[in-house]
mmCIF file of C-alpha atoms (C1' of nucleotides) in Angstrom:
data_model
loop_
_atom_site.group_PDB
_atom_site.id
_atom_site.type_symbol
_atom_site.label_atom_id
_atom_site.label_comp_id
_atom_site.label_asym_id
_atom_site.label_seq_id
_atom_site.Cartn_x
_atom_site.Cartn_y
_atom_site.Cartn_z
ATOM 1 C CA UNK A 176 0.000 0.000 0.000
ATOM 2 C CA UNK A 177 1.238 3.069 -1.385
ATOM 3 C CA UNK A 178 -0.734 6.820 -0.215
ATOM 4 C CA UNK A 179 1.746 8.458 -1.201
ATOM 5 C CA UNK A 180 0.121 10.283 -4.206
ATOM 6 C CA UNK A 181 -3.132 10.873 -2.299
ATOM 7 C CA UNK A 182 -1.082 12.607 0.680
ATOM 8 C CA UNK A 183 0.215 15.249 -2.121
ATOM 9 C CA UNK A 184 -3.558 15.377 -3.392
ATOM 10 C CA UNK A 185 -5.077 15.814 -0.097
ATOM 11 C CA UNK A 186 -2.726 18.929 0.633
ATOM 12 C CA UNK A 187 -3.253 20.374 -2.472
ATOM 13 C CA UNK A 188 -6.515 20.304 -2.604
ATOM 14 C CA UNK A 189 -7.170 22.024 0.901
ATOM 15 C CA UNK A 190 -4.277 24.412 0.142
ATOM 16 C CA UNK A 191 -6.317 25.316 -2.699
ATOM 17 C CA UNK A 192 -9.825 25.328 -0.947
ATOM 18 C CA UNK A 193 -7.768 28.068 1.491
ATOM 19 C CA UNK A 194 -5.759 30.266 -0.594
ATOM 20 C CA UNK A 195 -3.468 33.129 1.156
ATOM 21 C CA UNK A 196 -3.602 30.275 4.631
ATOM 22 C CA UNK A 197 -0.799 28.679 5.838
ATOM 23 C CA UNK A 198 -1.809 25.387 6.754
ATOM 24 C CA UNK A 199 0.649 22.958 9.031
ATOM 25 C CA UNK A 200 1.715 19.415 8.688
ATOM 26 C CA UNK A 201 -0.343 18.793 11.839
ATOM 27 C CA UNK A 202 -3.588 20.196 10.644
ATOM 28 C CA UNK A 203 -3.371 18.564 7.363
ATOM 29 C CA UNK A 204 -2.370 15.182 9.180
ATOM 30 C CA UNK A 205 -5.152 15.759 11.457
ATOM 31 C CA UNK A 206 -7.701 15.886 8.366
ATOM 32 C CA UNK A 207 -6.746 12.276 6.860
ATOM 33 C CA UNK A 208 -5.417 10.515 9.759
ATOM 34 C CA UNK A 209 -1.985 10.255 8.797
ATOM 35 C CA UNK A 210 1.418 11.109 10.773
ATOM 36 C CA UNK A 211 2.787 14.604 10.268
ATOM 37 C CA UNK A 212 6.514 13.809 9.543
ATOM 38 C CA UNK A 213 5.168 11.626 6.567
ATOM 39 C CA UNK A 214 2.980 15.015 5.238
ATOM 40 C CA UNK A 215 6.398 16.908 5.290
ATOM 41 C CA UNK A 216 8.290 14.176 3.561
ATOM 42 C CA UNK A 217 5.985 14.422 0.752
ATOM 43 C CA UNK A 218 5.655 18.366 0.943
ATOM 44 C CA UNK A 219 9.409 18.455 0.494
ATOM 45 C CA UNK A 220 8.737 16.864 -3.122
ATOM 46 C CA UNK A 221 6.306 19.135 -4.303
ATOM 47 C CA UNK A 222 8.403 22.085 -3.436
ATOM 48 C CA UNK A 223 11.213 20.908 -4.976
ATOM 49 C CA UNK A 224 9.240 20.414 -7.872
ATOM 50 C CA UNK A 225 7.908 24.253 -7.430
ATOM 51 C CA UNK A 226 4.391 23.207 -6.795
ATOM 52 C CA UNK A 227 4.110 24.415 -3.146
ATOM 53 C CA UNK A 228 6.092 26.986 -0.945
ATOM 54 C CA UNK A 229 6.547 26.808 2.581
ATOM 55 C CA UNK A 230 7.570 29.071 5.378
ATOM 56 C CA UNK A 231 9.267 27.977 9.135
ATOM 57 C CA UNK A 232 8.717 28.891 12.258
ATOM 58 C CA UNK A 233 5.460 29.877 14.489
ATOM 59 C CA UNK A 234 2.679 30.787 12.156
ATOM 60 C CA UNK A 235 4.365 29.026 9.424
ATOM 61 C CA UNK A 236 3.236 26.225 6.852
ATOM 62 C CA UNK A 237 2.715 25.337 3.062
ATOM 63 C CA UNK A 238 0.868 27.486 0.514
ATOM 64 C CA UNK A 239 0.652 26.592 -3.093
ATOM 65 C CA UNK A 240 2.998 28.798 -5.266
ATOM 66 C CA UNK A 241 0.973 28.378 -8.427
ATOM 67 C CA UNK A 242 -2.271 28.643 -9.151
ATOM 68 C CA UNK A 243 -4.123 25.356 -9.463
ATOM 69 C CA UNK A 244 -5.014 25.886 -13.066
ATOM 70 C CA UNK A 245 -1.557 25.405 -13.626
ATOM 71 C CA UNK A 246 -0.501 22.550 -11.652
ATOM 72 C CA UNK A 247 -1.231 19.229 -13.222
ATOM 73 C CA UNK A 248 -1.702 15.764 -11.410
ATOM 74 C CA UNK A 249 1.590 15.286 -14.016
ATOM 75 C CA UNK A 250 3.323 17.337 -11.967
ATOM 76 C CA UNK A 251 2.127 15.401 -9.157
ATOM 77 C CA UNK A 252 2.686 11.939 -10.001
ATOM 78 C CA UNK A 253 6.228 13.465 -10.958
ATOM 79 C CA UNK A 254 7.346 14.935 -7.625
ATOM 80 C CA UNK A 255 5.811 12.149 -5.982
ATOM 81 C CA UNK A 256 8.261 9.641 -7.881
ATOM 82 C CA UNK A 257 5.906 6.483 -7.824
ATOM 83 C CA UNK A 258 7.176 2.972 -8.102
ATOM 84 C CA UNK A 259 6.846 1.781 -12.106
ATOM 85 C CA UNK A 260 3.298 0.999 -12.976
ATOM 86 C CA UNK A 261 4.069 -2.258 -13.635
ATOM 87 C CA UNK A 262 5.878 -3.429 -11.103
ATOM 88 C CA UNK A 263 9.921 -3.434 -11.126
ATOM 89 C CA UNK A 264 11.227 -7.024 -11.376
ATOM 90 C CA UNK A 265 13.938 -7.699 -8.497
ATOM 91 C CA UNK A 266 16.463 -10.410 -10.127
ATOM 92 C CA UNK A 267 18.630 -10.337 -13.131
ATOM 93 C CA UNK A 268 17.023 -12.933 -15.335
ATOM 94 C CA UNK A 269 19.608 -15.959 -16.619
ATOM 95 C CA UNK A 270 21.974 -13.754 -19.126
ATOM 96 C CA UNK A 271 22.906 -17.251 -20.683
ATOM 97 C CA UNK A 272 19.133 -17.500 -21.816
ATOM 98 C CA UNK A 273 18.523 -15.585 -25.304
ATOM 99 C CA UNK A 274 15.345 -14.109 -23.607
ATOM 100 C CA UNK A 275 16.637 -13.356 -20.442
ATOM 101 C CA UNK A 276 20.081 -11.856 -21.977
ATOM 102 C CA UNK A 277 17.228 -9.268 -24.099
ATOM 103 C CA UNK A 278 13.866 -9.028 -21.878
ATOM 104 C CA UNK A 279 15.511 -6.998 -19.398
ATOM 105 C CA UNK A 280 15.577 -3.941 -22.167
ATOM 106 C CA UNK A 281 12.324 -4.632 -24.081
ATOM 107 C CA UNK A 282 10.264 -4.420 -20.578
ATOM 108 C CA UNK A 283 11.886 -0.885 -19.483
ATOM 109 C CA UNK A 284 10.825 0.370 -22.949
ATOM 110 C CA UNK A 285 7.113 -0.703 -22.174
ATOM 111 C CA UNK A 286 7.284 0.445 -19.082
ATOM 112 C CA UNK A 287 8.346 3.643 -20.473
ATOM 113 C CA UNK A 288 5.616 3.631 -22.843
ATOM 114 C CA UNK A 289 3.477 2.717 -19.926
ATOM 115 C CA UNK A 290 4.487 5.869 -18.063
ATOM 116 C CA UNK A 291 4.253 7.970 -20.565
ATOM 117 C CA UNK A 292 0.482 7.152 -20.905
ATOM 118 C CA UNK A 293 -0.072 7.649 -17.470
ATOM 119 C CA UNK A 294 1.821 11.381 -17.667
ATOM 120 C CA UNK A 295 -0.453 12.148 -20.566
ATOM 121 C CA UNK A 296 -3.648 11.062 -19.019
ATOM 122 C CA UNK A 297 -2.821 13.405 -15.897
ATOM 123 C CA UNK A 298 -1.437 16.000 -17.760
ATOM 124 C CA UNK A 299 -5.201 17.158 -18.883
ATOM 125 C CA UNK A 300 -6.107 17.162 -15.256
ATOM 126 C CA UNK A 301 -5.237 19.945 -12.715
ATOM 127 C CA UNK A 302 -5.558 20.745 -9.647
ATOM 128 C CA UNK A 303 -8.525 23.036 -10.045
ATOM 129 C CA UNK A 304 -10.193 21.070 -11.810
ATOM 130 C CA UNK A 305 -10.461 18.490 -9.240
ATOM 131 C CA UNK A 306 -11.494 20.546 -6.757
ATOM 132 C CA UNK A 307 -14.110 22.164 -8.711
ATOM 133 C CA UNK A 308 -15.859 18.451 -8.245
ATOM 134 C CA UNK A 309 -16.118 19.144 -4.652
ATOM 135 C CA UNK A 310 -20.098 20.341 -3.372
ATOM 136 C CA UNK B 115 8.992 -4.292 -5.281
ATOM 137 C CA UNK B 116 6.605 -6.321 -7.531
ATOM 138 C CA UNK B 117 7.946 -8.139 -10.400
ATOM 139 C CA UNK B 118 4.566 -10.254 -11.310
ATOM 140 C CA UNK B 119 4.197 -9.059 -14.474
ATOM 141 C CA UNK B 120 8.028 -9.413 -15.116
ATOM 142 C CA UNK B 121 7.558 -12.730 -14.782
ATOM 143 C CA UNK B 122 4.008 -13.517 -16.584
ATOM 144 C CA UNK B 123 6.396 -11.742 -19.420
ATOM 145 C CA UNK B 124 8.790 -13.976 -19.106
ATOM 146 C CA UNK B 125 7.073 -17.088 -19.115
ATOM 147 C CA UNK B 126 4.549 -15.813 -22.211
ATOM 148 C CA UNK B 127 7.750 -14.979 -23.957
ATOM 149 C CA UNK B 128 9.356 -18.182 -23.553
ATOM 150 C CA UNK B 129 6.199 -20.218 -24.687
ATOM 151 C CA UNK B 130 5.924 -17.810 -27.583
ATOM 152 C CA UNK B 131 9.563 -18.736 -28.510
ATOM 153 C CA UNK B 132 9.023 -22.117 -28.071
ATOM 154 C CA UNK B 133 5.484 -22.936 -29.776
ATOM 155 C CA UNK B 134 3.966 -26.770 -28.877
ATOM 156 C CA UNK B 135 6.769 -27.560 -26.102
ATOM 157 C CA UNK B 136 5.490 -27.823 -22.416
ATOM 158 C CA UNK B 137 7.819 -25.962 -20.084
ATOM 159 C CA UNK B 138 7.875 -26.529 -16.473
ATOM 160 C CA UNK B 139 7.905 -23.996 -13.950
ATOM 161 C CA UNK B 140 11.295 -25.283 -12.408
ATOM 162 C CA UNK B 141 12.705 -24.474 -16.095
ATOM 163 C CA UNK B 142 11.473 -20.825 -15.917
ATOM 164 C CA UNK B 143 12.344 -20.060 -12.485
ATOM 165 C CA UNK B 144 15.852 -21.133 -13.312
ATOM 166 C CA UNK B 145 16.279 -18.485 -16.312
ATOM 167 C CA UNK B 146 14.331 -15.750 -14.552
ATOM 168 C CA UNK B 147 16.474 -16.795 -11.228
ATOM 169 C CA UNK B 148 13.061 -16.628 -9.366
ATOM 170 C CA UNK B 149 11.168 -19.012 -7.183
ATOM 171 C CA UNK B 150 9.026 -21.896 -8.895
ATOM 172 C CA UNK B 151 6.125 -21.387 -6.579
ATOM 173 C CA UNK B 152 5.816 -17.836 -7.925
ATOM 174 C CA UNK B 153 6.003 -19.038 -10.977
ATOM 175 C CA UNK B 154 3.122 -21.188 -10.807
ATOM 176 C CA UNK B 155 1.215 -18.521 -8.661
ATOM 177 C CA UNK B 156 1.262 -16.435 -11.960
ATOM 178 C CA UNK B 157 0.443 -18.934 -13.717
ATOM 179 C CA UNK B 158 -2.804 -19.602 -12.491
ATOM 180 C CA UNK B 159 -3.594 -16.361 -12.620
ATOM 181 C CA UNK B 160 -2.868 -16.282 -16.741
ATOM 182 C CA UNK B 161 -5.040 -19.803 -17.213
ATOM 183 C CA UNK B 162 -8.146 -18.317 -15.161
ATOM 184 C CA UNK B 163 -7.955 -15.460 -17.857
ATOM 185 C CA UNK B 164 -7.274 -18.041 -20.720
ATOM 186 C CA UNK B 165 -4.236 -17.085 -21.557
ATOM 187 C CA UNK B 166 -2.069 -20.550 -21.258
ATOM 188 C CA UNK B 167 -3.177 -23.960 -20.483
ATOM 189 C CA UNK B 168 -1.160 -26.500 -18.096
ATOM 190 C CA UNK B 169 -0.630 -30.168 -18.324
ATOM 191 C CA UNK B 170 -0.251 -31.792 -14.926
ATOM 192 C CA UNK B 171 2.235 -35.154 -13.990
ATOM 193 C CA UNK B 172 4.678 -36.311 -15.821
ATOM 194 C CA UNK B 173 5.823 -34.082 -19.203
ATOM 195 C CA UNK B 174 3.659 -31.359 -17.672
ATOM 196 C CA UNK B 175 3.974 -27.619 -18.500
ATOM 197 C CA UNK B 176 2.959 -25.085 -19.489
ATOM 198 C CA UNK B 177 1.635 -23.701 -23.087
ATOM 199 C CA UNK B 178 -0.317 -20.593 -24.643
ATOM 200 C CA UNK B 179 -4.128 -20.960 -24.683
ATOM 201 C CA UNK B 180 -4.044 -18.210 -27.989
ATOM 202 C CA UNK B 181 -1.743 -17.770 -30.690
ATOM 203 C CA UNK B 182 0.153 -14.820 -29.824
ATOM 204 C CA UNK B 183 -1.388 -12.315 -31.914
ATOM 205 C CA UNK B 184 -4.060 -12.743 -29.928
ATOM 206 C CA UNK B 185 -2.704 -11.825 -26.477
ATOM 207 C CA UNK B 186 -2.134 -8.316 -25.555
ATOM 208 C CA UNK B 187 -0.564 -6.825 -22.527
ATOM 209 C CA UNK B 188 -3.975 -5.227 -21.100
ATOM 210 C CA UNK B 189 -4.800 -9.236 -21.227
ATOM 211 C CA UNK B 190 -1.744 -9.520 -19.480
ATOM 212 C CA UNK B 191 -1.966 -6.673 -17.389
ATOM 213 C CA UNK B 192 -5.920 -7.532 -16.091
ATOM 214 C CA UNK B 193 -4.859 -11.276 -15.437
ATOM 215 C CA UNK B 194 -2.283 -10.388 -12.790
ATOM 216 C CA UNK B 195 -3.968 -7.629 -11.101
ATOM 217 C CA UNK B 196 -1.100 -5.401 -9.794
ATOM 218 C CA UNK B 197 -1.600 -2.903 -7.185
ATOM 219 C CA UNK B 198 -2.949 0.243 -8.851
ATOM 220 C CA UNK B 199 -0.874 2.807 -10.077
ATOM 221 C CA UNK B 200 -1.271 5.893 -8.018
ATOM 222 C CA UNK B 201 -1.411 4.090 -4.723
ATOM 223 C CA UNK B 202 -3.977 3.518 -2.460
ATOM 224 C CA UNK B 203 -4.350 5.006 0.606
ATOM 225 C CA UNK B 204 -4.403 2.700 3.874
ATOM 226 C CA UNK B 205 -6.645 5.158 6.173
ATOM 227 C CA UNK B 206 -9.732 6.807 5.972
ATOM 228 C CA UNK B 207 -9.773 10.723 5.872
ATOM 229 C CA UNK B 208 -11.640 12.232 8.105
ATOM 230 C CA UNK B 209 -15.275 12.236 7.782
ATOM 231 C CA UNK B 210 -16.102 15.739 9.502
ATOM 232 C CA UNK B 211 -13.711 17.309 7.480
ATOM 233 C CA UNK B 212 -15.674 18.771 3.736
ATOM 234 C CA UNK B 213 -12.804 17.850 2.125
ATOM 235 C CA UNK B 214 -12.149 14.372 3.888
ATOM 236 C CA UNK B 215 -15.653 13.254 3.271
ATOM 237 C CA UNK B 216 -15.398 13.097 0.109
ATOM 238 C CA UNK B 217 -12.039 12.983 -1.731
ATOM 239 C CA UNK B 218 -12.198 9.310 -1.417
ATOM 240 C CA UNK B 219 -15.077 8.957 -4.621
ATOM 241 C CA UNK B 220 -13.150 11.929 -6.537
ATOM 242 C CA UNK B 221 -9.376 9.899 -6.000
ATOM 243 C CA UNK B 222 -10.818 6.495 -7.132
ATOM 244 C CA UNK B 223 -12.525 8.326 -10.235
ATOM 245 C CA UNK B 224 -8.966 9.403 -10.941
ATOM 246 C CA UNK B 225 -7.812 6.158 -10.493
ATOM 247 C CA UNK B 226 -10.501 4.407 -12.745
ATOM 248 C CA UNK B 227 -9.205 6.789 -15.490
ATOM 249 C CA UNK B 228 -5.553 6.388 -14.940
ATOM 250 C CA UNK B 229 -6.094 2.413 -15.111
ATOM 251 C CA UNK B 230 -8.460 2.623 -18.444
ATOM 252 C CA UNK B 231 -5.590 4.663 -19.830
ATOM 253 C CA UNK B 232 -3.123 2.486 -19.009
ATOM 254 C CA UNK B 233 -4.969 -0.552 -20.355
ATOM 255 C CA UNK B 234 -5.777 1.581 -23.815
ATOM 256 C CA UNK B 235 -2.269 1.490 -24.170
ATOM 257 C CA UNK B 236 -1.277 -1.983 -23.159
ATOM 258 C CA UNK B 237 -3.857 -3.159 -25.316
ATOM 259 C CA UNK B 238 -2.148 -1.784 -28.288
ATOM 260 C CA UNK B 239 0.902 -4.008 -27.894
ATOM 261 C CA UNK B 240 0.764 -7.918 -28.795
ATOM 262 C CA UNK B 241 3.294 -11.060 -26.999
ATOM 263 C CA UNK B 242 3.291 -11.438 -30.487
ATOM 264 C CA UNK B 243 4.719 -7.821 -31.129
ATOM 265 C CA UNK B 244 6.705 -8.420 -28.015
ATOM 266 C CA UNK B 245 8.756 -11.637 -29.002
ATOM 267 C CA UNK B 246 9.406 -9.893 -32.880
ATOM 268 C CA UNK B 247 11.411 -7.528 -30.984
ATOM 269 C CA UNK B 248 14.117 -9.802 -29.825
ATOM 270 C CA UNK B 249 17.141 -10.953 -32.461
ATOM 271 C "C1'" DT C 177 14.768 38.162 25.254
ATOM 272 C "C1'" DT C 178 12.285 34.408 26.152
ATOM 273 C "C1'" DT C 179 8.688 31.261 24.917
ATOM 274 C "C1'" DA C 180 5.730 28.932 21.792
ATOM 275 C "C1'" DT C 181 4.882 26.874 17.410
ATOM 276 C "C1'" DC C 182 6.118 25.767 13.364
ATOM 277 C "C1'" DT C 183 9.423 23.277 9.475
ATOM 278 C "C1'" DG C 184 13.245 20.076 8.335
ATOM 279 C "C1'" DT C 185 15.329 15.985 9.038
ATOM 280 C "C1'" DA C 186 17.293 11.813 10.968
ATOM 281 C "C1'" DA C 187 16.905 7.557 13.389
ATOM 282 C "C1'" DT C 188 14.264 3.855 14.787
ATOM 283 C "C1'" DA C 189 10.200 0.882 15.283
ATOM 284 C "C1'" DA C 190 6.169 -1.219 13.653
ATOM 285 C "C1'" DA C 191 3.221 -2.836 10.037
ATOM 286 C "C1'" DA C 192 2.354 -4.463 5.505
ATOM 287 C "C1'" DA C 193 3.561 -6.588 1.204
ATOM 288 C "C1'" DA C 194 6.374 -9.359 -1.785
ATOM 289 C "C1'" DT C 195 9.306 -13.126 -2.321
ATOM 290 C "C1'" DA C 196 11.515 -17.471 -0.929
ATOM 291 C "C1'" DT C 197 11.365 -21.881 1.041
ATOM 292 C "C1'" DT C 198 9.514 -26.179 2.475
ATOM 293 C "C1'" DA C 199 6.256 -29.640 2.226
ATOM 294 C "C1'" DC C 200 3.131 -32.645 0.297
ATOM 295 C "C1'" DA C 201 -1.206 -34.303 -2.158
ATOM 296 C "C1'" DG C 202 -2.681 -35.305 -6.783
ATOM 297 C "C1'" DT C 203 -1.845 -36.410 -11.718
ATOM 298 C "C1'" DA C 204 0.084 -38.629 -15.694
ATOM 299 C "C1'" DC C 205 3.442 -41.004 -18.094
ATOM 300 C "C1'" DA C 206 7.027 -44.611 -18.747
ATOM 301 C "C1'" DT D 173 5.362 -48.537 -9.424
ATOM 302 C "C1'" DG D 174 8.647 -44.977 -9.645
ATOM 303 C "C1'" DT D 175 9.454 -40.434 -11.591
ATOM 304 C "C1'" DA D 176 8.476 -35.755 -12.684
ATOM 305 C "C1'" DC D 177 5.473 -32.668 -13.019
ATOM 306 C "C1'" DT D 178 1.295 -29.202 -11.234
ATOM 307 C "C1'" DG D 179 -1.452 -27.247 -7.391
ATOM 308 C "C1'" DT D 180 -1.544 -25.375 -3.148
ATOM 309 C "C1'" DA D 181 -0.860 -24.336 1.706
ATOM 310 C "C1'" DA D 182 2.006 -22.902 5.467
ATOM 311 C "C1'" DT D 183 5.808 -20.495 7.022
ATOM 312 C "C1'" DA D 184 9.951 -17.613 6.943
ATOM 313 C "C1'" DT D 185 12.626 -14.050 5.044
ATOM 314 C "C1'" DT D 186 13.242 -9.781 2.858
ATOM 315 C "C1'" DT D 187 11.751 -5.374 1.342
ATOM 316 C "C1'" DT D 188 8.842 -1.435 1.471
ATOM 317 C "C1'" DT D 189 5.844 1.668 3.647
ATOM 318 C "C1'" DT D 190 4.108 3.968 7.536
ATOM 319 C "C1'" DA D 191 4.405 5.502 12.351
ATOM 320 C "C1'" DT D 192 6.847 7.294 16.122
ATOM 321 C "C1'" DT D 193 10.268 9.788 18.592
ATOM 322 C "C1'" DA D 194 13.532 13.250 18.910
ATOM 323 C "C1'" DC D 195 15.635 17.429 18.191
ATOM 324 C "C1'" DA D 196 17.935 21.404 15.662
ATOM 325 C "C1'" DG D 197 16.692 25.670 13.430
ATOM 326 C "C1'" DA D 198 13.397 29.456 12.178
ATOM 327 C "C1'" DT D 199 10.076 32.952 13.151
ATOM 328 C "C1'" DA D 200 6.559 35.429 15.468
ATOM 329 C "C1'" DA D 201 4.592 37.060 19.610
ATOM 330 C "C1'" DA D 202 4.495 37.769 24.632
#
DNA sequence: TTTATCTGTAATAAAAAATATTACAGTACA
DNA sequence: TGTACTGTAATATTTTTTATTACAGATAAA
């Protein structure tokens, strides 16, 4: 089990339901039942991507620093550096096997053409959009 | 870590290869350098989708169901039933929060789409395709 | 200037998932 | 009847993810 991406959508999506706030790791932990330290670990990603800012000290906390029509679930799914779609196999098959000396290369390139379908697919989605599905 | 579809690969690619032969599991796990048992777990996964067929006792294996043409990777891709792609998030939100209550319907929507895109490209791609590749 | 409340980060523990191993019943062929 | 497979369960090991604890550093307010 992986929340990893739905941490960064959670955030995101309150950040942008309260523009100009600062909200904290704690609050936002508080609102999905999830420990703080593992909201900052994925808050660090999306501001190294440039999705979100954030600001130490008392009254501080994370803001977006775009606007949501311009962040993507793309951009998302790329700071958040998911495992492979399809899995990620763990041993070096036999290289004295003609398919196992090959496979090796032919299943990165569909799992790059597997990623690049996902990327696409989120690319036409952003941020605002989602929310706008919200009552 | 998940290399299931790795080795459902594997194993279609090898029967591809090697058209009317039964191979055993033992014979797969040794050029994948895997465990037999998994082997076989995948395995019944790909005959309850009608993929392969398998021969038990003595001279028993393992062969396609389909010519290869006939196989694609969304086949492939359904029959082993990986984890989805964007995660999944082990607890629940919280429900007196507007946001909490429902994010959970509006992140598996997301989900649904990213998978049907996913399969839309996987079912563009044959084993058949697959094997040509190799020399 | 001191205190309170945040972020940032590391270290460690606990929980969950994947893989490996062992074991053995059942099947089919020689 | 022995051999070599599949099918499957039970268990152990390894890996990954999540939770917890701890604390340094930053910033605002008392």
């Amino acid at each position: 089990m992986n929340g990893q991406f739905q941490i960064a959508t959670h955030v995101l999506t309150l950040l942008c339901k309260q523009p100009g706030e600062l909200l904290s790791s704690d609050y936002v932990a508080g609102s999905m039942n999830v420990n703080p330290v593992l909201v900052r670990k994925e808050m660090r990603k999306l501001r190294a991507c440039g999705l979100i800012e954030s600001k130490e000290g008392k009254t501080g906390g994370y803001s977006l620093a775009l606007p949501p029509q311009k962040i993507t679930f793309a951009d998302v799914y790329k700071a958040v550096k998911l495992p492979p779609a399809l899995g990620q196999a763990k041993n070096k098959p036999n290289p004295a096997c003609p398919v196992g000396k090959q496979i090796g290369a032919h299943l990165d390139h569909l799992a790059d053409e597997v990623e690049a379908a996902i990327i696409k697919k989120l690319s036409t989605i952003t941020i605002f959009d989602f929310v706008n599905q919200f009552d």
